[in-house]
Amino acid sequence: METNFSKGDANLGEQPRLRKPPHHQHQPDAPAGGDQLLYAMPFSAKDLQRYRKDERFSHRLMTPEERVNLLKPYLPSPPPRDGARRASLSQVSKEERKGKLGVRRFLRRHFHIFVYALIHFYFSIYIRLRQAYHAIGNRFYTVYHHHHHSPELIQRDIKDLGRLPKHLSVILTLEDQGRSGAGLEKLVNEAADIAAWCASAGIDQLSIYERTGILKGYVKETHQTISHRLQTYFGPSFPSVSLGAPHVPPIQSGLLSLSNSPNNESRKTISILLISAEDGRDSIVDLTKTLAEMSQRKKLQAADITTELVDAELSESIMEEPDLLVLFSPHVELAGYPPWQIRLTEIFHVPDNQGVGYQVFYRAMCRFSKAQMRMGR
Amino acid sequence: MSDLYLSRIRNWFLSSPPAEWAINRLRETLIGSLSQGPIPGHVAFEMDGNRRYARSHKIETVEGHHLGFEALARVLEICYKCGVKVVTVYAFSLENFHRPKYEVDGLMQLAKVKLEQLIQHGELLDRYGASVRVLGRLDLIPPDVLEVVERAVAATSHNKTCVLNICFPYTSREEMTTAIRTTVEEYSTTPRPHSTPFSQSRITQKILSKQGDKNESLESIEESPSQPDDNDQDDAVSTATTLHSDPSTQKSEGSENVAIYPNAETITPETIDKHLYTAGCPPLDIFVRTSGVERLSDFMLWQCHQDTHIFFLKCFWPEFDLWHFLPVLVEWQHRQKQKQRDEKPRRVKQA
């Protein structure tokens, strides 16, 4: 029992000291072929069979005591207070054990630190290789699927897909905290690109999330950039843009060009919403404040607060649930995205991807057309 | 044919005592080594894919859920041995009530039987120092299962080392709504002034009777601005201007106590945090969803939308084991170390 690795042991660790290995030991990094469920268990196969047989007879086969005995060898050592009590009974054996255990524990700890360092050494090599592999793959995709600023090419890509999201959402990140204008400019350009792809693919609702909400301060400029970008894609009869933010009236575009465009009947509109971290938790907190005040004034019973009410309020004042969320970050982290609205949203990311690219957008569309909804059924 | 023999030989070899011993040593070593690095405080698992696993292996659905339970036991052992403080699992969604009745019943029975066993072997859980909590709409659990749930929670509540949160009939939206509702309730019930034998109304009456006319004039001044204010508030629906208590409640509740509500403007995200089912748990570090579905599906939305690392794995839940969890944990540790490295030069720059 004592030789089992217990938690007290693990908590001793301060910062792991990285040591040069004295000699090369076998590395337990590569997982053994453990896809076979049965034999990957910590249980031995015999015990597992006994357990399952018992389970099949809805646990009437074994008495509770038998079951305890079955489990006992797999449990960690009992908590320290039991050990202390036992040790106090026999002073001599305690000292003996302590000496032995101390050395053993010391050695085990250093062995673990060594293995930890080894795992991370190999893992960092692995992750570099993986990043390189993905970078090459993404590069290939970028070259192969390039939009060439032409809506026709994008439409050709999208044409064969079964279904498209009605409402697409993306997460963009502002670089260097917006201290220099370069980060902001890049952000506006990325937003314009994505808007153009959406317009070409026929998605007419787009929401752009950026944590700090810096774009909300430049709605006019962003709107202008997006309109220009759409013009370079579509030519003179480019779709009109309505750009807004929660609690900010949207700017509708192209009132001037509306008159001189020949077929303004068929002119499509893409509506874009800029959201930020304050539309997430803070909006829910604001709603709670309002509800609390209403309740204090006896205009509302607490029982009136239902999921439907909250949902109606939040989707009206912020936005509705998007169908697809596309991340351009190397891994999935939501960075404060509105929590209420991502309930069933499909989340797409390309592993180890860097930056905004058309290939991510295209792959997200492909992935979305294949995903199926089950709604918990 | 030869494939079959090969897999048999492989199984025979892997189940032989020396191989088993070696694999277990390997597991222990890996777990022990990983716990030398940073360890997440809170991990959430969305146990998805039991049914699809059952379908693909041509076994019954309920059987798939049983295997899923074994996987859960395995994962819990790994987590607690590594030193994870809180593990949250999504066992049953409110939406799952729409499933066929026999499956719902099967799941309920599974939960009941397992929790009953847990109570029988209470001391076994003590060894991990784990307490069980059940999060969700407990009122929707059938009464016989609910009784067992309550006993299990009570039997393990004295353990403080780590926590297992079982989200039983749960959805995150329901959790957030409940948190909002309880916050509103808290802010609209007056904390009763600690009971004293002195009645406030009597005191005011005495003062009134003594001071007579002087006070009446004062009171009229005091009350006069409050009444139009009250009417204004009726019209403005969602303005957040009132910072003081409402005089109208004073009238309705009688003169026994003055209703002084806590200021609603003091509600912060932390207030909501405190009213969630997961109140008191450390922030969520890792969110794992199995079976390749890349959605959150109404689980831990409030908890995981900030800087939680979300992992979508391809394997089905019954297959989930150390070999799937290990890469997740190592990658998380790797990112943590990178984050630290990135933050250091920035701090130096700022200084």
Tab-separated table of C-alpha atoms in Angstrom, chain B:
chain	number	residue	atom	x	y	z
B	1	MET	CA	-8.708	-14.670	-40.038
B	2	SER	CA	-5.134	-13.878	-39.242
B	3	ASP	CA	-6.230	-10.466	-38.019
B	4	LEU	CA	-8.494	-12.101	-35.526
B	5	TYR	CA	-5.694	-14.304	-34.251
B	6	LEU	CA	-3.350	-11.375	-34.033
B	7	SER	CA	-5.770	-9.330	-31.993
B	8	ARG	CA	-6.391	-12.330	-29.767
B	9	ILE	CA	-2.707	-12.814	-29.192
B	10	ARG	CA	-2.370	-9.131	-28.527
B	11	ASN	CA	-5.223	-9.185	-26.037
B	12	TRP	CA	-3.833	-12.259	-24.366
B	13	PHE	CA	-0.468	-10.602	-24.079
B	14	LEU	CA	-1.841	-7.335	-22.774
B	15	SER	CA	-3.969	-9.068	-20.168
B	16	SER	CA	-1.097	-11.185	-18.915
B	17	PRO	CA	0.045	-10.176	-15.453
B	18	PRO	CA	3.523	-8.902	-16.396
B	19	ALA	CA	2.184	-6.696	-19.187
B	20	GLU	CA	-0.549	-5.422	-16.924
B	21	TRP	CA	1.955	-4.662	-14.238
B	22	ALA	CA	4.174	-2.800	-16.684
B	23	ILE	CA	1.291	-0.748	-18.051
B	24	ASN	CA	0.170	0.177	-14.576
B	25	ARG	CA	3.716	1.217	-13.630
B	26	LEU	CA	3.801	3.334	-16.745
B	27	ARG	CA	0.526	4.989	-15.855
B	28	GLU	CA	1.646	5.704	-12.328
B	29	THR	CA	4.900	7.156	-13.568
B	30	LEU	CA	3.199	9.368	-16.115
B	31	ILE	CA	0.631	10.644	-13.660
B	32	GLY	CA	3.298	11.239	-11.053
B	33	SER	CA	5.496	13.073	-13.511
B	34	LEU	CA	2.768	15.310	-14.850
B	35	SER	CA	1.773	16.368	-11.388
B	36	GLN	CA	5.230	17.931	-11.056
B	37	GLY	CA	4.170	20.707	-13.425
B	38	PRO	CA	1.300	23.190	-13.291
B	39	ILE	CA	-1.982	21.410	-12.674
B	40	PRO	CA	-5.405	22.731	-13.675
B	41	GLY	CA	-7.673	23.526	-10.767
B	42	HIS	CA	-10.918	22.753	-12.526
B	43	VAL	CA	-11.595	20.464	-15.462
B	44	ALA	CA	-14.925	19.926	-17.178
B	45	PHE	CA	-15.838	16.927	-19.307
B	46	GLU	CA	-18.702	16.702	-21.704
B	47	MET	CA	-19.169	12.976	-21.922
B	48	ASP	CA	-20.391	12.685	-25.455
B	49	GLY	CA	-20.510	9.664	-27.702
B	50	ASN	CA	-21.783	6.835	-25.499
B	51	ARG	CA	-24.601	6.061	-27.867
B	52	ARG	CA	-22.567	6.356	-31.003
B	53	TYR	CA	-19.959	4.097	-29.438
B	54	ALA	CA	-22.650	1.569	-28.628
B	55	ARG	CA	-24.000	1.774	-32.154
B	56	SER	CA	-20.617	1.346	-33.774
B	57	HIS	CA	-19.778	-1.610	-31.531
B	58	LYS	CA	-23.251	-3.133	-31.935
B	59	ILE	CA	-24.111	-3.172	-28.268
B	60	GLU	CA	-27.132	-1.766	-26.497
B	61	THR	CA	-27.365	1.936	-25.756
B	62	VAL	CA	-27.601	1.396	-22.028
B	63	GLU	CA	-24.519	-0.782	-22.230
B	64	GLY	CA	-22.745	2.150	-23.866
B	65	HIS	CA	-23.686	4.323	-20.934
B	66	HIS	CA	-22.309	1.710	-18.554
B	67	LEU	CA	-18.988	1.758	-20.376
B	68	GLY	CA	-19.147	5.535	-20.211
B	69	PHE	CA	-19.442	5.302	-16.473
B	70	GLU	CA	-16.306	3.160	-16.339
B	71	ALA	CA	-14.512	5.763	-18.381
B	72	LEU	CA	-15.659	8.393	-15.911
B	73	ALA	CA	-14.259	6.400	-13.003
B	74	ARG	CA	-10.953	6.094	-14.835
B	75	VAL	CA	-10.781	9.784	-15.621
B	76	LEU	CA	-11.630	10.766	-12.069
B	77	GLU	CA	-8.836	8.585	-10.771
B	78	ILE	CA	-6.364	10.228	-13.143
B	79	CYS	CA	-7.536	13.732	-12.308
B	80	TYR	CA	-7.477	13.303	-8.572
B	81	LYS	CA	-4.101	11.590	-8.626
B	82	CYS	CA	-2.720	14.490	-10.651
B	83	GLY	CA	-4.089	16.933	-8.128
B	84	VAL	CA	-7.043	18.444	-9.977
B	85	LYS	CA	-9.315	20.041	-7.401
B	86	VAL	CA	-12.671	20.094	-9.161
B	87	VAL	CA	-13.987	17.873	-11.918
B	88	THR	CA	-17.309	18.755	-13.499
B	89	VAL	CA	-19.082	16.286	-15.747
B	90	TYR	CA	-22.158	16.687	-17.877
B	91	ALA	CA	-24.225	13.634	-17.079
B	92	PHE	CA	-27.699	14.604	-18.184
B	93	SER	CA	-29.048	17.579	-20.060
B	94	LEU	CA	-32.508	19.014	-19.690
B	95	GLU	CA	-32.817	18.324	-23.408
B	96	ASN	CA	-32.147	14.643	-22.756
B	97	PHE	CA	-35.630	14.328	-21.331
B	98	HIS	CA	-36.747	14.319	-24.951
B	99	ARG	CA	-35.008	11.003	-25.527
B	100	PRO	CA	-36.947	7.725	-25.623
B	101	LYS	CA	-38.403	6.932	-22.227
B	102	TYR	CA	-36.606	3.633	-21.751
B	103	GLU	CA	-33.270	5.333	-22.267
B	104	VAL	CA	-34.059	8.105	-19.805
B	105	ASP	CA	-35.179	5.492	-17.305
B	106	GLY	CA	-32.037	3.494	-17.964
B	107	LEU	CA	-29.859	6.517	-17.295
B	108	MET	CA	-31.759	7.324	-14.120
B	109	GLN	CA	-31.388	3.753	-12.914
B	110	LEU	CA	-27.687	3.842	-13.753
B	111	ALA	CA	-27.252	6.978	-11.704
B	112	LYS	CA	-29.242	5.505	-8.858
B	113	VAL	CA	-27.332	2.236	-8.726
B	114	LYS	CA	-23.933	3.913	-8.941
B	115	LEU	CA	-24.738	6.457	-6.276
B	116	GLU	CA	-26.123	3.747	-4.033
B	117	GLN	CA	-22.847	1.890	-4.349
B	118	LEU	CA	-21.019	5.068	-3.590
B	119	ILE	CA	-22.923	5.400	-0.333
B	120	GLN	CA	-22.203	1.795	0.553
B	121	HIS	CA	-18.493	2.402	0.087
B	122	GLY	CA	-18.376	5.880	1.512
B	123	GLU	CA	-14.959	5.302	3.007
B	124	LEU	CA	-13.503	4.551	-0.395
B	125	LEU	CA	-14.252	8.045	-1.617
B	126	ASP	CA	-12.781	9.403	1.582
B	127	ARG	CA	-9.434	8.113	0.462
B	128	TYR	CA	-9.491	10.563	-2.385
B	129	GLY	CA	-11.046	13.155	-0.127
B	130	ALA	CA	-13.696	13.701	-2.769
B	131	SER	CA	-17.131	15.123	-2.216
B	132	VAL	CA	-19.958	14.747	-4.677
B	133	ARG	CA	-22.246	17.588	-5.684
B	134	VAL	CA	-25.152	17.396	-8.053
B	135	LEU	CA	-25.842	20.524	-10.076
B	136	GLY	CA	-29.029	21.249	-11.932
B	137	ARG	CA	-32.769	21.115	-11.692
B	138	LEU	CA	-33.025	18.639	-8.858
B	139	ASP	CA	-36.784	19.003	-8.866
B	140	LEU	CA	-36.966	17.179	-12.190
B	141	ILE	CA	-35.237	14.043	-10.901
B	142	PRO	CA	-37.642	11.176	-10.124
B	143	PRO	CA	-38.219	11.007	-6.344
B	144	ASP	CA	-36.586	7.611	-5.787
B	145	VAL	CA	-33.397	8.741	-7.552
B	146	LEU	CA	-33.465	12.123	-5.844
B	147	GLU	CA	-33.497	10.479	-2.455
B	148	VAL	CA	-30.329	8.541	-3.327
B	149	VAL	CA	-28.733	11.672	-4.759
B	150	GLU	CA	-29.329	13.560	-1.543
B	151	ARG	CA	-27.948	10.740	0.562
B	152	ALA	CA	-24.815	10.518	-1.594
B	153	VAL	CA	-24.213	14.248	-1.387
B	154	ALA	CA	-24.686	14.201	2.373
B	155	ALA	CA	-22.441	11.160	2.826
B	156	THR	CA	-19.468	12.813	1.120
B	157	SER	CA	-19.980	16.442	2.087
B	158	HIS	CA	-17.315	16.296	4.788
B	159	ASN	CA	-14.541	15.741	2.227
B	160	LYS	CA	-12.703	18.892	1.324
B	161	THR	CA	-9.766	17.897	-0.880
B	162	CYS	CA	-11.549	17.651	-4.179
B	163	VAL	CA	-14.991	17.922	-5.648
B	164	LEU	CA	-16.900	15.995	-8.272
B	165	ASN	CA	-19.677	18.073	-9.792
B	166	ILE	CA	-22.252	15.957	-11.559
B	167	CYS	CA	-24.458	18.102	-13.753
B	168	PHE	CA	-27.595	16.085	-13.623
B	169	PRO	CA	-30.551	17.679	-15.293
B	170	TYR	CA	-28.557	20.700	-16.314
B	171	THR	CA	-28.269	23.304	-19.004
B	172	SER	CA	-26.038	26.301	-18.748
B	173	ARG	CA	-28.760	28.734	-19.758
B	174	GLU	CA	-30.957	27.396	-17.013
B	175	GLU	CA	-28.046	27.802	-14.603
B	176	MET	CA	-27.502	31.417	-15.654
B	177	THR	CA	-31.213	32.148	-15.414
B	178	THR	CA	-31.325	30.645	-11.949
B	179	ALA	CA	-28.310	32.716	-10.957
B	180	ILE	CA	-30.019	35.860	-12.229
B	181	ARG	CA	-33.210	34.948	-10.440
B	182	THR	CA	-31.549	34.236	-7.109
B	183	THR	CA	-29.505	37.417	-7.396
B	184	VAL	CA	-32.694	39.368	-8.012
B	185	GLU	CA	-34.317	37.641	-5.066
B	186	GLU	CA	-31.378	38.476	-2.865
B	187	TYR	CA	-31.458	42.100	-3.896
B	188	SER	CA	-35.185	42.456	-3.465
B	189	THR	CA	-35.545	40.874	-0.051
B	190	THR	CA	-34.674	43.187	2.768
B	191	PRO	CA	-32.160	41.887	5.182
B	192	ARG	CA	-34.327	41.951	8.277
B	193	PRO	CA	-32.933	44.137	11.002
B	194	HIS	CA	-31.785	41.747	13.721
B	195	SER	CA	-34.820	41.074	15.833
B	196	THR	CA	-35.056	43.417	18.762
B	197	PRO	CA	-37.870	43.726	21.222
B	198	PHE	CA	-38.172	47.371	20.209
B	199	SER	CA	-40.673	48.135	17.546
B	200	GLN	CA	-39.598	50.819	15.131
B	201	SER	CA	-43.148	51.879	14.488
B	202	ARG	CA	-43.731	52.435	18.174
B	203	ILE	CA	-40.661	54.611	18.395
B	204	THR	CA	-41.685	56.677	15.411
B	205	GLN	CA	-45.158	57.027	16.831
B	206	LYS	CA	-43.748	58.265	20.115
B	207	ILE	CA	-41.523	60.749	18.372
B	208	LEU	CA	-44.413	61.874	16.271
B	209	SER	CA	-46.696	62.336	19.223
B	210	LYS	CA	-44.024	64.260	21.125
B	211	GLN	CA	-42.876	66.537	18.391
B	212	GLY	CA	-46.280	66.996	16.926
B	213	ASP	CA	-46.600	69.720	14.360
B	214	LYS	CA	-42.902	70.369	13.808
B	215	ASN	CA	-42.326	66.953	12.428
B	216	GLU	CA	-45.309	66.952	10.169
B	217	SER	CA	-43.935	69.824	8.219
B	218	LEU	CA	-40.594	68.076	7.942
B	219	GLU	CA	-42.175	64.886	6.767
B	220	SER	CA	-44.157	66.566	4.095
B	221	ILE	CA	-40.951	68.017	2.734
B	222	GLU	CA	-39.304	64.683	2.788
B	223	GLU	CA	-42.101	62.839	1.128
B	224	SER	CA	-43.027	65.303	-1.491
B	225	PRO	CA	-40.076	64.708	-3.811
B	226	SER	CA	-40.357	60.973	-3.458
B	227	GLN	CA	-43.838	60.708	-4.883
B	228	PRO	CA	-43.276	62.268	-8.278
B	229	ASP	CA	-40.021	60.348	-8.376
B	230	ASP	CA	-42.019	57.204	-7.948
B	231	ASN	CA	-44.217	58.059	-10.895
B	232	ASP	CA	-41.212	58.780	-13.036
B	233	GLN	CA	-39.841	55.387	-12.278
B	234	ASP	CA	-43.051	53.783	-13.402
B	235	ASP	CA	-42.605	55.276	-16.805
B	236	ALA	CA	-38.921	54.699	-17.276
B	237	VAL	CA	-38.531	51.001	-17.613
B	238	SER	CA	-34.886	50.216	-17.519
B	239	THR	CA	-33.116	53.296	-16.266
B	240	ALA	CA	-30.605	52.582	-13.595
B	241	THR	CA	-30.977	55.830	-11.756
B	242	THR	CA	-32.533	54.818	-8.473
B	243	LEU	CA	-29.856	54.281	-5.948
B	244	HIS	CA	-31.995	54.492	-2.873
B	245	SER	CA	-34.757	52.410	-1.405
B	246	ASP	CA	-38.260	52.585	-2.662
B	247	PRO	CA	-40.830	54.262	-0.478
B	248	SER	CA	-43.782	52.467	-2.022
B	249	THR	CA	-42.824	49.176	-0.431
B	250	GLN	CA	-42.835	50.834	2.918
B	251	LYS	CA	-46.511	51.500	2.486
B	252	SER	CA	-47.368	48.048	1.282
B	253	GLU	CA	-45.505	46.180	3.953
B	254	GLY	CA	-46.875	48.322	6.675
B	255	SER	CA	-44.908	50.441	9.043
B	256	GLU	CA	-43.157	47.502	10.715
B	257	ASN	CA	-39.794	47.909	9.021
B	258	VAL	CA	-38.266	50.218	6.506
B	259	ALA	CA	-37.396	48.393	3.307
B	260	ILE	CA	-33.810	49.252	2.548
B	261	TYR	CA	-32.762	47.225	-0.445
B	262	PRO	CA	-29.178	46.612	-1.358
B	263	ASN	CA	-28.133	48.831	-4.205
B	264	ALA	CA	-28.672	46.991	-7.488
B	265	GLU	CA	-25.759	48.870	-9.012
B	266	THR	CA	-23.389	46.844	-6.843
B	267	ILE	CA	-24.156	43.693	-8.827
B	268	THR	CA	-20.994	42.519	-10.586
B	269	PRO	CA	-20.065	39.409	-12.551
B	270	GLU	CA	-18.732	38.055	-9.266
B	271	THR	CA	-22.202	38.371	-7.741
B	272	ILE	CA	-23.573	36.175	-10.509
B	273	ASP	CA	-20.632	33.812	-10.045
B	274	LYS	CA	-21.620	33.357	-6.436
B	275	HIS	CA	-25.120	32.353	-7.418
B	276	LEU	CA	-24.157	29.810	-10.051
B	277	TYR	CA	-24.261	26.132	-9.279
B	278	THR	CA	-20.480	26.092	-9.442
B	279	ALA	CA	-20.076	28.792	-6.806
B	280	GLY	CA	-16.831	28.432	-4.912
B	281	CYS	CA	-15.111	26.340	-7.563
B	282	PRO	CA	-11.862	27.620	-9.046
B	283	PRO	CA	-12.104	29.056	-12.570
B	284	LEU	CA	-12.419	26.467	-15.306
B	285	ASP	CA	-9.041	25.704	-16.870
B	286	ILE	CA	-9.757	22.875	-19.265
B	287	PHE	CA	-12.939	21.955	-21.089
B	288	VAL	CA	-12.920	18.611	-22.866
B	289	ARG	CA	-15.572	17.421	-25.250
B	290	THR	CA	-15.307	13.996	-26.826
B	291	SER	CA	-16.716	12.482	-30.007
B	292	GLY	CA	-15.543	15.179	-32.373
B	293	VAL	CA	-18.514	17.512	-32.012
B	294	GLU	CA	-17.306	21.105	-31.873
B	295	ARG	CA	-20.012	22.797	-29.867
B	296	LEU	CA	-20.473	23.639	-26.242
B	297	SER	CA	-24.084	22.404	-26.250
B	298	ASP	CA	-25.271	24.405	-23.281
B	299	PHE	CA	-22.573	23.281	-20.869
B	300	MET	CA	-20.544	25.627	-18.667
B	301	LEU	CA	-21.102	28.591	-20.997
B	302	TRP	CA	-20.541	31.216	-18.330
B	303	GLN	CA	-17.558	29.370	-16.910
B	304	CYS	CA	-15.661	28.612	-20.103
B	305	HIS	CA	-16.079	31.655	-22.301
B	306	GLN	CA	-13.082	33.566	-21.024
B	307	ASP	CA	-9.666	31.958	-20.963
B	308	THR	CA	-10.582	28.309	-20.626
B	309	HIS	CA	-8.704	26.058	-23.003
B	310	ILE	CA	-11.288	24.103	-24.931
B	311	PHE	CA	-10.368	20.764	-26.454
B	312	PHE	CA	-12.537	18.876	-28.893
B	313	LEU	CA	-11.407	15.271	-29.122
B	314	LYS	CA	-12.286	12.751	-31.782
B	315	CYS	CA	-12.633	9.681	-29.585
B	316	PHE	CA	-15.935	8.545	-28.087
B	317	TRP	CA	-16.337	8.914	-24.356
B	318	PRO	CA	-16.233	5.190	-23.464
B	319	GLU	CA	-12.798	5.002	-25.091
B	320	PHE	CA	-11.497	7.975	-23.173
B	321	ASP	CA	-8.477	7.172	-21.071
B	322	LEU	CA	-5.120	8.404	-19.899
B	323	TRP	CA	-3.796	8.152	-23.441
B	324	HIS	CA	-6.334	10.716	-24.593
B	325	PHE	CA	-6.149	12.915	-21.553
B	326	LEU	CA	-2.366	12.982	-21.399
B	327	PRO	CA	-1.816	14.994	-24.607
B	328	VAL	CA	-4.476	17.460	-23.469
B	329	LEU	CA	-2.806	17.937	-20.128
B	330	VAL	CA	0.690	18.195	-21.572
B	331	GLU	CA	-0.428	20.692	-24.184
B	332	TRP	CA	-2.139	22.767	-21.519
B	333	GLN	CA	1.016	22.724	-19.406
B	334	HIS	CA	3.022	23.693	-22.456
B	335	ARG	CA	0.740	26.655	-23.169
B	336	GLN	CA	0.880	27.724	-19.534
B	337	LYS	CA	4.663	27.751	-19.654
B	338	GLN	CA	4.614	29.686	-22.901
B	339	LYS	CA	2.205	32.200	-21.424
B	340	GLN	CA	4.522	32.720	-18.465
B	341	ARG	CA	7.439	33.173	-20.806
B	342	ASP	CA	5.500	35.736	-22.839
B	343	GLU	CA	4.409	37.647	-19.799
B	344	LYS	CA	7.858	37.971	-18.275
B	345	PRO	CA	9.436	40.254	-20.885
B	346	ARG	CA	6.270	42.337	-20.980
B	347	ARG	CA	6.467	42.909	-17.258
B	348	VAL	CA	10.112	43.884	-17.571
B	349	LYS	CA	9.228	46.340	-20.306
B	350	GLN	CA	6.538	47.954	-18.228
B	351	ALA	CA	8.856	48.283	-15.277
